[in-house]
Amino acid sequence: QVKLVESGGGVVQPGKSLRLSCAVSGFIFSSYGMHWVRQAPGRGPEWVALISFEGIDKHYANSAKGRFTISRDDSNNTLYLQMNSLRTDDTAVYYCARDFLVGPNTFAFDYWGQGTLVTVSS
Amino acid sequence: DIVMTQSPDSLAVSLGERATINCKSSQGVLYSSNNKNYLAWYQHKPGQPPKLLIYWASTRESGVPDRFSGSGSGTDFTLTISSLQAEDVAVYYCEQYYSSPPTFGQGTKLEIK
C-alpha cells in the first residue's frame, strides 16, 4: 500500500537549518508530483512547496521562498525539504503529500505522511 | 492568494443526523475550459494525517463512504454528511487548488451532540 514516512524534525534555534526527508513506497514515485504541507498548532494546513514528477518544476509558498529547497531522489524514492534561516513561525508539523493525479501537478493531495514536528525556539 | 472561509467553525450533530459544512472562496475556482471546480475536502482526525474525501468539488475519493457528498460551484461549496457516525468526529477542511498557492479554509470541528 502507499506509504509516506517523514523524518528529520526536531527542536532547532532560530536562524539554524534542518533537512526533512520523506521515504515513500507502494507507488511509482517518479510518476507523481510531491509536496510539503505544514500545519502550525491550532491552524489549518499551509502548502509549502511542490516538486514536479520530473523534478524540473519547483514552486514555493512566499513564506518559503529563498529559505527552503525541495528536492527528490527517484532512485531512492525519497523527497527532501532543506530548510534554512528558520524562524519561530516555521514551527509546525511538516507533512509530505502526494499530488493526487499522475503527471501534471494539481496541488491537491491524496496521500499524506504522518508528519514530523519542527519546533523553532531559542 | 485565494482566501477560503468555512462556516461554521464548529458544529455538534446527533448521531444519524445530517451535518453540513460550508466553504466560500474569495474568487471563483471553476475552470471554464474543463468545467471543473478545483475544490477538495479533507478530514483530519487527531494523531492522523489529513485524508482526502472529495475532489473536483463533488467526486468522492475511492473508499470514502457514500454518506459524504460535496456540492457547489464557483465560489460556494458544501460538504454534507448524510447520517453522522461516531467515526466522523474530526476537523474538516476545504482547499482550493485552482491557483497557486493552494489554500485551505480555517477548518470546521465536527462533534457529536
PDB file of C-alpha atoms in Angstrom:
ATOM      1  CA  GLN A   1       0.000   0.000   0.000  1.00  0.00           C
ATOM      2  CA  VAL A   2       1.002   3.641  -0.350  1.00  0.00           C
ATOM      3  CA  LYS A   3       3.227   4.752   2.480  1.00  0.00           C
ATOM      4  CA  LEU A   4       4.978   8.058   3.190  1.00  0.00           C
ATOM      5  CA  VAL A   5       7.247   8.380   6.222  1.00  0.00           C
ATOM      6  CA  GLU A   6       8.773  11.703   7.222  1.00  0.00           C
ATOM      7  CA  SER A   7      11.840  12.152   9.376  1.00  0.00           C
ATOM      8  CA  GLY A   8      14.299  14.848  10.370  1.00  0.00           C
ATOM      9  CA  GLY A   9      12.151  17.053  12.550  1.00  0.00           C
ATOM     10  CA  GLY A  10      13.247  18.324  15.925  1.00  0.00           C
ATOM     11  CA  VAL A  11      13.988  21.391  18.003  1.00  0.00           C
ATOM     12  CA  VAL A  12      16.221  23.989  16.397  1.00  0.00           C
ATOM     13  CA  GLN A  13      17.233  27.547  17.215  1.00  0.00           C
ATOM     14  CA  PRO A  14      16.131  30.486  15.077  1.00  0.00           C
ATOM     15  CA  GLY A  15      18.469  31.032  12.141  1.00  0.00           C
ATOM     16  CA  LYS A  16      19.586  27.413  12.004  1.00  0.00           C
ATOM     17  CA  SER A  17      18.904  24.769   9.366  1.00  0.00           C
ATOM     18  CA  LEU A  18      17.114  21.444   9.207  1.00  0.00           C
ATOM     19  CA  ARG A  19      16.635  18.851   6.475  1.00  0.00           C
ATOM     20  CA  LEU A  20      13.454  16.832   6.319  1.00  0.00           C
ATOM     21  CA  SER A  21      13.158  13.545   4.457  1.00  0.00           C
ATOM     22  CA  CYS A  22      10.151  11.581   3.258  1.00  0.00           C
ATOM     23  CA  ALA A  23      10.613   7.942   2.300  1.00  0.00           C
ATOM     24  CA  VAL A  24       7.852   6.620   0.079  1.00  0.00           C
ATOM     25  CA  SER A  25       6.750   3.185  -1.021  1.00  0.00           C
ATOM     26  CA  GLY A  26       3.805   1.461  -2.630  1.00  0.00           C
ATOM     27  CA  PHE A  27       3.632   3.533  -5.820  1.00  0.00           C
ATOM     28  CA  ILE A  28       5.787   4.702  -8.720  1.00  0.00           C
ATOM     29  CA  PHE A  29       7.395   7.702  -7.030  1.00  0.00           C
ATOM     30  CA  SER A  30       8.847   9.127 -10.223  1.00  0.00           C
ATOM     31  CA  SER A  31       5.368   9.487 -11.765  1.00  0.00           C
ATOM     32  CA  TYR A  32       3.977  11.911  -9.202  1.00  0.00           C
ATOM     33  CA  GLY A  33       4.489  15.479  -8.168  1.00  0.00           C
ATOM     34  CA  MET A  34       5.223  15.703  -4.461  1.00  0.00           C
ATOM     35  CA  HIS A  35       4.530  18.394  -1.897  1.00  0.00           C
ATOM     36  CA  TRP A  36       5.385  19.561   1.565  1.00  0.00           C
ATOM     37  CA  VAL A  37       2.462  20.880   3.586  1.00  0.00           C
ATOM     38  CA  ARG A  38       2.746  22.149   7.152  1.00  0.00           C
ATOM     39  CA  GLN A  39       0.321  22.740   9.969  1.00  0.00           C
ATOM     40  CA  ALA A  40       1.108  25.069  12.844  1.00  0.00           C
ATOM     41  CA  PRO A  41      -0.573  24.428  16.194  1.00  0.00           C
ATOM     42  CA  GLY A  42      -4.237  25.415  16.122  1.00  0.00           C
ATOM     43  CA  ARG A  43      -4.182  26.403  12.460  1.00  0.00           C
ATOM     44  CA  GLY A  44      -5.223  24.940   9.148  1.00  0.00           C
ATOM     45  CA  PRO A  45      -2.774  23.318   6.765  1.00  0.00           C
ATOM     46  CA  GLU A  46      -0.462  25.530   4.743  1.00  0.00           C
ATOM     47  CA  TRP A  47       1.108  24.382   1.499  1.00  0.00           C
ATOM     48  CA  VAL A  48       4.873  24.892   1.472  1.00  0.00           C
ATOM     49  CA  ALA A  49       6.425  23.532  -1.718  1.00  0.00           C
ATOM     50  CA  LEU A  50       5.956  21.343  -4.779  1.00  0.00           C
ATOM     51  CA  ILE A  51       8.379  19.444  -6.966  1.00  0.00           C
ATOM     52  CA  SER A  52       7.074  18.110 -10.266  1.00  0.00           C
ATOM     53  CA  PHE A  53       7.245  14.455 -11.206  1.00  0.00           C
ATOM     54  CA  GLU A  54      10.267  15.102 -13.426  1.00  0.00           C
ATOM     55  CA  GLY A  55      11.917  17.217 -10.753  1.00  0.00           C
ATOM     56  CA  ILE A  56      12.158  20.160 -13.139  1.00  0.00           C
ATOM     57  CA  ASP A  57       9.442  22.431 -11.775  1.00  0.00           C
ATOM     58  CA  LYS A  58       9.603  23.647  -8.218  1.00  0.00           C
ATOM     59  CA  HIS A  59       7.161  26.040  -6.591  1.00  0.00           C
ATOM     60  CA  TYR A  60       7.247  27.588  -3.157  1.00  0.00           C
ATOM     61  CA  ALA A  61       4.936  29.456  -0.858  1.00  0.00           C
ATOM     62  CA  ASN A  62       6.038  33.044  -0.296  1.00  0.00           C
ATOM     63  CA  SER A  63       6.902  32.107   3.286  1.00  0.00           C
ATOM     64  CA  ALA A  64       9.388  29.504   1.993  1.00  0.00           C
ATOM     65  CA  LYS A  65      10.921  31.274  -0.990  1.00  0.00           C
ATOM     66  CA  GLY A  66      14.645  31.892  -0.654  1.00  0.00           C
ATOM     67  CA  ARG A  67      14.917  29.811   2.531  1.00  0.00           C
ATOM     68  CA  PHE A  68      13.559  26.331   1.709  1.00  0.00           C
ATOM     69  CA  THR A  69      14.585  23.974  -1.094  1.00  0.00           C
ATOM     70  CA  ILE A  70      12.569  20.962  -2.184  1.00  0.00           C
ATOM     71  CA  SER A  71      14.294  18.080  -3.948  1.00  0.00           C
ATOM     72  CA  ARG A  72      13.763  14.440  -4.781  1.00  0.00           C
ATOM     73  CA  ASP A  73      15.840  11.298  -5.318  1.00  0.00           C
ATOM     74  CA  ASP A  74      13.821   8.979  -7.517  1.00  0.00           C
ATOM     75  CA  SER A  75      16.434   6.225  -7.262  1.00  0.00           C
ATOM     76  CA  ASN A  76      15.815   6.066  -3.501  1.00  0.00           C
ATOM     77  CA  ASN A  77      12.126   7.042  -3.509  1.00  0.00           C
ATOM     78  CA  THR A  78      12.827   9.934  -1.190  1.00  0.00           C
ATOM     79  CA  LEU A  79      11.612  13.529  -1.013  1.00  0.00           C
ATOM     80  CA  TYR A  80      13.542  16.228   0.814  1.00  0.00           C
ATOM     81  CA  LEU A  81      13.000  19.691   2.239  1.00  0.00           C
ATOM     82  CA  GLN A  82      16.074  21.708   3.133  1.00  0.00           C
ATOM     83  CA  MET A  83      15.056  24.495   5.498  1.00  0.00           C
ATOM     84  CA  ASN A  84      17.499  27.321   6.191  1.00  0.00           C
ATOM     85  CA  SER A  85      17.244  30.508   8.240  1.00  0.00           C
ATOM     86  CA  LEU A  86      14.461  29.015  10.305  1.00  0.00           C
ATOM     87  CA  ARG A  87      12.119  31.343  12.159  1.00  0.00           C
ATOM     88  CA  THR A  88       9.833  30.768  15.122  1.00  0.00           C
ATOM     89  CA  ASP A  89       6.807  30.957  12.819  1.00  0.00           C
ATOM     90  CA  ASP A  90       8.117  27.917  10.928  1.00  0.00           C
ATOM     91  CA  THR A  91       7.133  25.814  13.945  1.00  0.00           C
ATOM     92  CA  ALA A  92       4.691  23.208  12.655  1.00  0.00           C
ATOM     93  CA  VAL A  93       4.083  19.599  11.799  1.00  0.00           C
ATOM     94  CA  TYR A  94       5.501  19.078   8.312  1.00  0.00           C
ATOM     95  CA  TYR A  95       3.775  16.558   6.068  1.00  0.00           C
ATOM     96  CA  CYS A  96       4.899  15.200   2.750  1.00  0.00           C
ATOM     97  CA  ALA A  97       1.981  14.587   0.432  1.00  0.00           C
ATOM     98  CA  ARG A  98       1.430  13.104  -2.991  1.00  0.00           C
ATOM     99  CA  ASP A  99      -0.229  15.065  -5.768  1.00  0.00           C
ATOM    100  CA  PHE A 100      -3.499  13.311  -6.438  1.00  0.00           C
ATOM    101  CA  LEU A 101      -3.029  12.913 -10.199  1.00  0.00           C
ATOM    102  CA  VAL A 102      -0.261  11.168 -12.105  1.00  0.00           C
ATOM    103  CA  GLY A 103       1.840  13.579 -14.129  1.00  0.00           C
ATOM    104  CA  PRO A 104       0.807  17.244 -14.247  1.00  0.00           C
ATOM    105  CA  ASN A 105       0.607  18.953 -10.876  1.00  0.00           C
ATOM    106  CA  THR A 106      -2.788  19.690  -9.398  1.00  0.00           C
ATOM    107  CA  PHE A 107      -1.907  20.936  -5.893  1.00  0.00           C
ATOM    108  CA  ALA A 108      -4.425  18.587  -4.267  1.00  0.00           C
ATOM    109  CA  PHE A 109      -3.173  15.743  -2.122  1.00  0.00           C
ATOM    110  CA  ASP A 110      -4.379  12.137  -1.925  1.00  0.00           C
ATOM    111  CA  TYR A 111      -1.805  10.564   0.402  1.00  0.00           C
ATOM    112  CA  TRP A 112      -0.072  12.192   3.350  1.00  0.00           C
ATOM    113  CA  GLY A 113       2.601  11.006   5.720  1.00  0.00           C
ATOM    114  CA  GLN A 114       2.165  11.039   9.492  1.00  0.00           C
ATOM    115  CA  GLY A 115       4.181  14.237   9.740  1.00  0.00           C
ATOM    116  CA  THR A 116       7.313  15.331  11.555  1.00  0.00           C
ATOM    117  CA  LEU A 117       7.318  18.115  14.137  1.00  0.00           C
ATOM    118  CA  VAL A 118       9.664  21.052  13.677  1.00  0.00           C
ATOM    119  CA  THR A 119       9.999  23.384  16.639  1.00  0.00           C
ATOM    120  CA  VAL A 120      11.976  26.573  16.202  1.00  0.00           C
ATOM    121  CA  SER A 121      12.808  28.057  19.564  1.00  0.00           C
ATOM    122  CA  SER A 122      15.683  29.668  21.377  1.00  0.00           C
TER     123      SER A 122
ATOM    124  CA  ASP B   1      -3.988  34.385  -2.789  1.00  0.00           C
ATOM    125  CA  ILE B   2      -7.490  32.943  -2.746  1.00  0.00           C
ATOM    126  CA  VAL B   3      -8.988  33.089   0.746  1.00  0.00           C
ATOM    127  CA  MET B   4     -11.129  30.147   1.819  1.00  0.00           C
ATOM    128  CA  THR B   5     -13.681  30.766   4.558  1.00  0.00           C
ATOM    129  CA  GLN B   6     -15.548  27.929   6.215  1.00  0.00           C
ATOM    130  CA  SER B   7     -18.695  28.058   8.308  1.00  0.00           C
ATOM    131  CA  PRO B   8     -19.402  27.234  10.992  1.00  0.00           C
ATOM    132  CA  ASP B   9     -16.140  26.997  12.940  1.00  0.00           C
ATOM    133  CA  SER B  10     -17.634  24.174  14.995  1.00  0.00           C
ATOM    134  CA  LEU B  11     -20.675  22.006  14.724  1.00  0.00           C
ATOM    135  CA  ALA B  12     -22.370  19.494  17.027  1.00  0.00           C
ATOM    136  CA  VAL B  13     -24.727  17.000  15.418  1.00  0.00           C
ATOM    137  CA  SER B  14     -26.585  13.999  16.814  1.00  0.00           C
ATOM    138  CA  LEU B  15     -25.673  10.527  15.624  1.00  0.00           C
ATOM    139  CA  GLY B  16     -27.625   9.649  12.500  1.00  0.00           C
ATOM    140  CA  GLU B  17     -28.414  13.264  11.704  1.00  0.00           C
ATOM    141  CA  ARG B  18     -27.154  15.373   8.801  1.00  0.00           C
ATOM    142  CA  ALA B  19     -24.077  17.562   9.091  1.00  0.00           C
ATOM    143  CA  THR B  20     -23.473  20.416   6.673  1.00  0.00           C
ATOM    144  CA  ILE B  21     -20.253  22.396   6.341  1.00  0.00           C
ATOM    145  CA  ASN B  22     -19.921  25.405   4.066  1.00  0.00           C
ATOM    146  CA  CYS B  23     -16.906  26.797   2.276  1.00  0.00           C
ATOM    147  CA  LYS B  24     -16.645  30.061   0.378  1.00  0.00           C
ATOM    148  CA  SER B  25     -13.749  31.150  -1.814  1.00  0.00           C
ATOM    149  CA  SER B  26     -12.762  34.791  -2.340  1.00  0.00           C
ATOM    150  CA  GLN B  27     -12.747  34.193  -6.076  1.00  0.00           C
ATOM    151  CA  GLY B  28     -14.175  31.541  -8.354  1.00  0.00           C
ATOM    152  CA  VAL B  29     -12.438  28.172  -8.630  1.00  0.00           C
ATOM    153  CA  LEU B  30     -14.344  26.898 -11.672  1.00  0.00           C
ATOM    154  CA  TYR B  31     -12.024  26.382 -14.634  1.00  0.00           C
ATOM    155  CA  SER B  32     -14.164  27.118 -17.674  1.00  0.00           C
ATOM    156  CA  SER B  33     -12.133  25.066 -20.163  1.00  0.00           C
ATOM    157  CA  ASN B  34     -12.959  21.772 -18.436  1.00  0.00           C
ATOM    158  CA  ASN B  35     -15.946  22.847 -16.297  1.00  0.00           C
ATOM    159  CA  LYS B  36     -14.290  21.551 -13.138  1.00  0.00           C
ATOM    160  CA  ASN B  37     -14.297  23.200  -9.748  1.00  0.00           C
ATOM    161  CA  TYR B  38     -10.817  22.951  -8.238  1.00  0.00           C
ATOM    162  CA  LEU B  39     -12.064  22.331  -4.710  1.00  0.00           C
ATOM    163  CA  ALA B  40     -11.235  19.494  -2.314  1.00  0.00           C
ATOM    164  CA  TRP B  41     -12.412  18.441   1.154  1.00  0.00           C
ATOM    165  CA  TYR B  42     -10.235  16.752   3.772  1.00  0.00           C
ATOM    166  CA  GLN B  43     -10.984  15.038   7.075  1.00  0.00           C
ATOM    167  CA  HIS B  44      -8.413  15.395   9.845  1.00  0.00           C
ATOM    168  CA  LYS B  45      -8.508  13.277  12.969  1.00  0.00           C
ATOM    169  CA  PRO B  46      -6.106  13.822  15.896  1.00  0.00           C
ATOM    170  CA  GLY B  47      -2.837  11.974  15.502  1.00  0.00           C
ATOM    171  CA  GLN B  48      -3.527  11.140  11.875  1.00  0.00           C
ATOM    172  CA  PRO B  49      -2.668  12.863   8.609  1.00  0.00           C
ATOM    173  CA  PRO B  50      -5.435  14.626   6.706  1.00  0.00           C
ATOM    174  CA  LYS B  51      -7.489  12.350   4.477  1.00  0.00           C
ATOM    175  CA  LEU B  52      -8.796  13.359   1.062  1.00  0.00           C
ATOM    176  CA  LEU B  53     -12.582  12.912   0.937  1.00  0.00           C
ATOM    177  CA  ILE B  54     -13.767  14.846  -2.109  1.00  0.00           C
ATOM    178  CA  TYR B  55     -12.078  16.388  -5.146  1.00  0.00           C
ATOM    179  CA  TRP B  56     -13.401  18.366  -8.135  1.00  0.00           C
ATOM    180  CA  ALA B  57     -15.934  19.613  -5.547  1.00  0.00           C
ATOM    181  CA  SER B  58     -18.143  16.535  -5.788  1.00  0.00           C
ATOM    182  CA  THR B  59     -16.098  13.442  -6.690  1.00  0.00           C
ATOM    183  CA  ARG B  60     -15.729  11.064  -3.788  1.00  0.00           C
ATOM    184  CA  GLU B  61     -12.265   9.579  -3.270  1.00  0.00           C
ATOM    185  CA  SER B  62     -12.061   5.813  -3.521  1.00  0.00           C
ATOM    186  CA  GLY B  63     -13.056   4.122  -0.254  1.00  0.00           C
ATOM    187  CA  VAL B  64     -14.888   7.150   1.170  1.00  0.00           C
ATOM    188  CA  PRO B  65     -18.360   6.193   2.452  1.00  0.00           C
ATOM    189  CA  ASP B  66     -21.231   7.449   0.341  1.00  0.00           C
ATOM    190  CA  ARG B  67     -22.704   9.344   3.288  1.00  0.00           C
ATOM    191  CA  PHE B  68     -20.108  12.005   2.401  1.00  0.00           C
ATOM    192  CA  SER B  69     -21.025  14.248  -0.521  1.00  0.00           C
ATOM    193  CA  GLY B  70     -19.777  17.508  -1.934  1.00  0.00           C
ATOM    194  CA  SER B  71     -21.687  20.119  -3.879  1.00  0.00           C
ATOM    195  CA  GLY B  72     -21.464  23.678  -5.125  1.00  0.00           C
ATOM    196  CA  SER B  73     -19.794  25.618  -7.880  1.00  0.00           C
ATOM    197  CA  GLY B  74     -17.932  28.853  -8.454  1.00  0.00           C
ATOM    198  CA  THR B  75     -17.356  30.312  -5.008  1.00  0.00           C
ATOM    199  CA  ASP B  76     -19.772  28.432  -2.720  1.00  0.00           C
ATOM    200  CA  PHE B  77     -19.392  24.820  -1.702  1.00  0.00           C
ATOM    201  CA  THR B  78     -20.866  22.381   0.796  1.00  0.00           C
ATOM    202  CA  LEU B  79     -19.746  19.139   2.395  1.00  0.00           C
ATOM    203  CA  THR B  80     -22.654  17.059   3.633  1.00  0.00           C
ATOM    204  CA  ILE B  81     -22.545  14.006   5.856  1.00  0.00           C
ATOM    205  CA  SER B  82     -25.974  12.473   5.442  1.00  0.00           C
ATOM    206  CA  SER B  83     -26.056  10.374   8.607  1.00  0.00           C
ATOM    207  CA  LEU B  84     -23.379  11.173  11.152  1.00  0.00           C
ATOM    208  CA  GLN B  85     -21.402   8.277  12.561  1.00  0.00           C
ATOM    209  CA  ALA B  86     -19.174   8.354  15.636  1.00  0.00           C
ATOM    210  CA  GLU B  87     -16.069   7.878  13.500  1.00  0.00           C
ATOM    211  CA  ASP B  88     -16.835  11.096  11.602  1.00  0.00           C
ATOM    212  CA  VAL B  89     -15.733  13.258  14.537  1.00  0.00           C
ATOM    213  CA  ALA B  90     -12.872  15.283  13.077  1.00  0.00           C
ATOM    214  CA  VAL B  91     -11.869  18.660  11.724  1.00  0.00           C
ATOM    215  CA  TYR B  92     -12.854  19.198   8.109  1.00  0.00           C
ATOM    216  CA  TYR B  93     -11.008  21.488   5.697  1.00  0.00           C
ATOM    217  CA  CYS B  94     -11.795  22.714   2.235  1.00  0.00           C
ATOM    218  CA  GLU B  95      -8.951  23.524  -0.149  1.00  0.00           C
ATOM    219  CA  GLN B  96      -8.822  25.322  -3.465  1.00  0.00           C
ATOM    220  CA  TYR B  97      -6.282  24.110  -5.991  1.00  0.00           C
ATOM    221  CA  TYR B  98      -7.394  26.439  -8.781  1.00  0.00           C
ATOM    222  CA  SER B  99      -4.392  28.703  -8.407  1.00  0.00           C
ATOM    223  CA  SER B 100      -1.039  28.651  -6.680  1.00  0.00           C
ATOM    224  CA  PRO B 101      -0.608  28.813  -3.803  1.00  0.00           C
ATOM    225  CA  PRO B 102      -3.297  26.293  -2.917  1.00  0.00           C
ATOM    226  CA  THR B 103      -5.100  27.485   0.184  1.00  0.00           C
ATOM    227  CA  PHE B 104      -7.155  25.866   2.898  1.00  0.00           C
ATOM    228  CA  GLY B 105     -10.070  27.015   4.967  1.00  0.00           C
ATOM    229  CA  GLN B 106      -9.623  27.514   8.686  1.00  0.00           C
ATOM    230  CA  GLY B 107     -11.380  24.236   9.467  1.00  0.00           C
ATOM    231  CA  THR B 108     -14.695  23.126  10.941  1.00  0.00           C
ATOM    232  CA  LYS B 109     -14.642  20.982  14.054  1.00  0.00           C
ATOM    233  CA  LEU B 110     -17.407  18.382  13.980  1.00  0.00           C
ATOM    234  CA  GLU B 111     -18.549  16.813  17.227  1.00  0.00           C
ATOM    235  CA  ILE B 112     -21.339  14.577  18.459  1.00  0.00           C
ATOM    236  CA  LYS B 113     -24.238  16.282  20.214  1.00  0.00           C
TER     237      LYS B 113
END
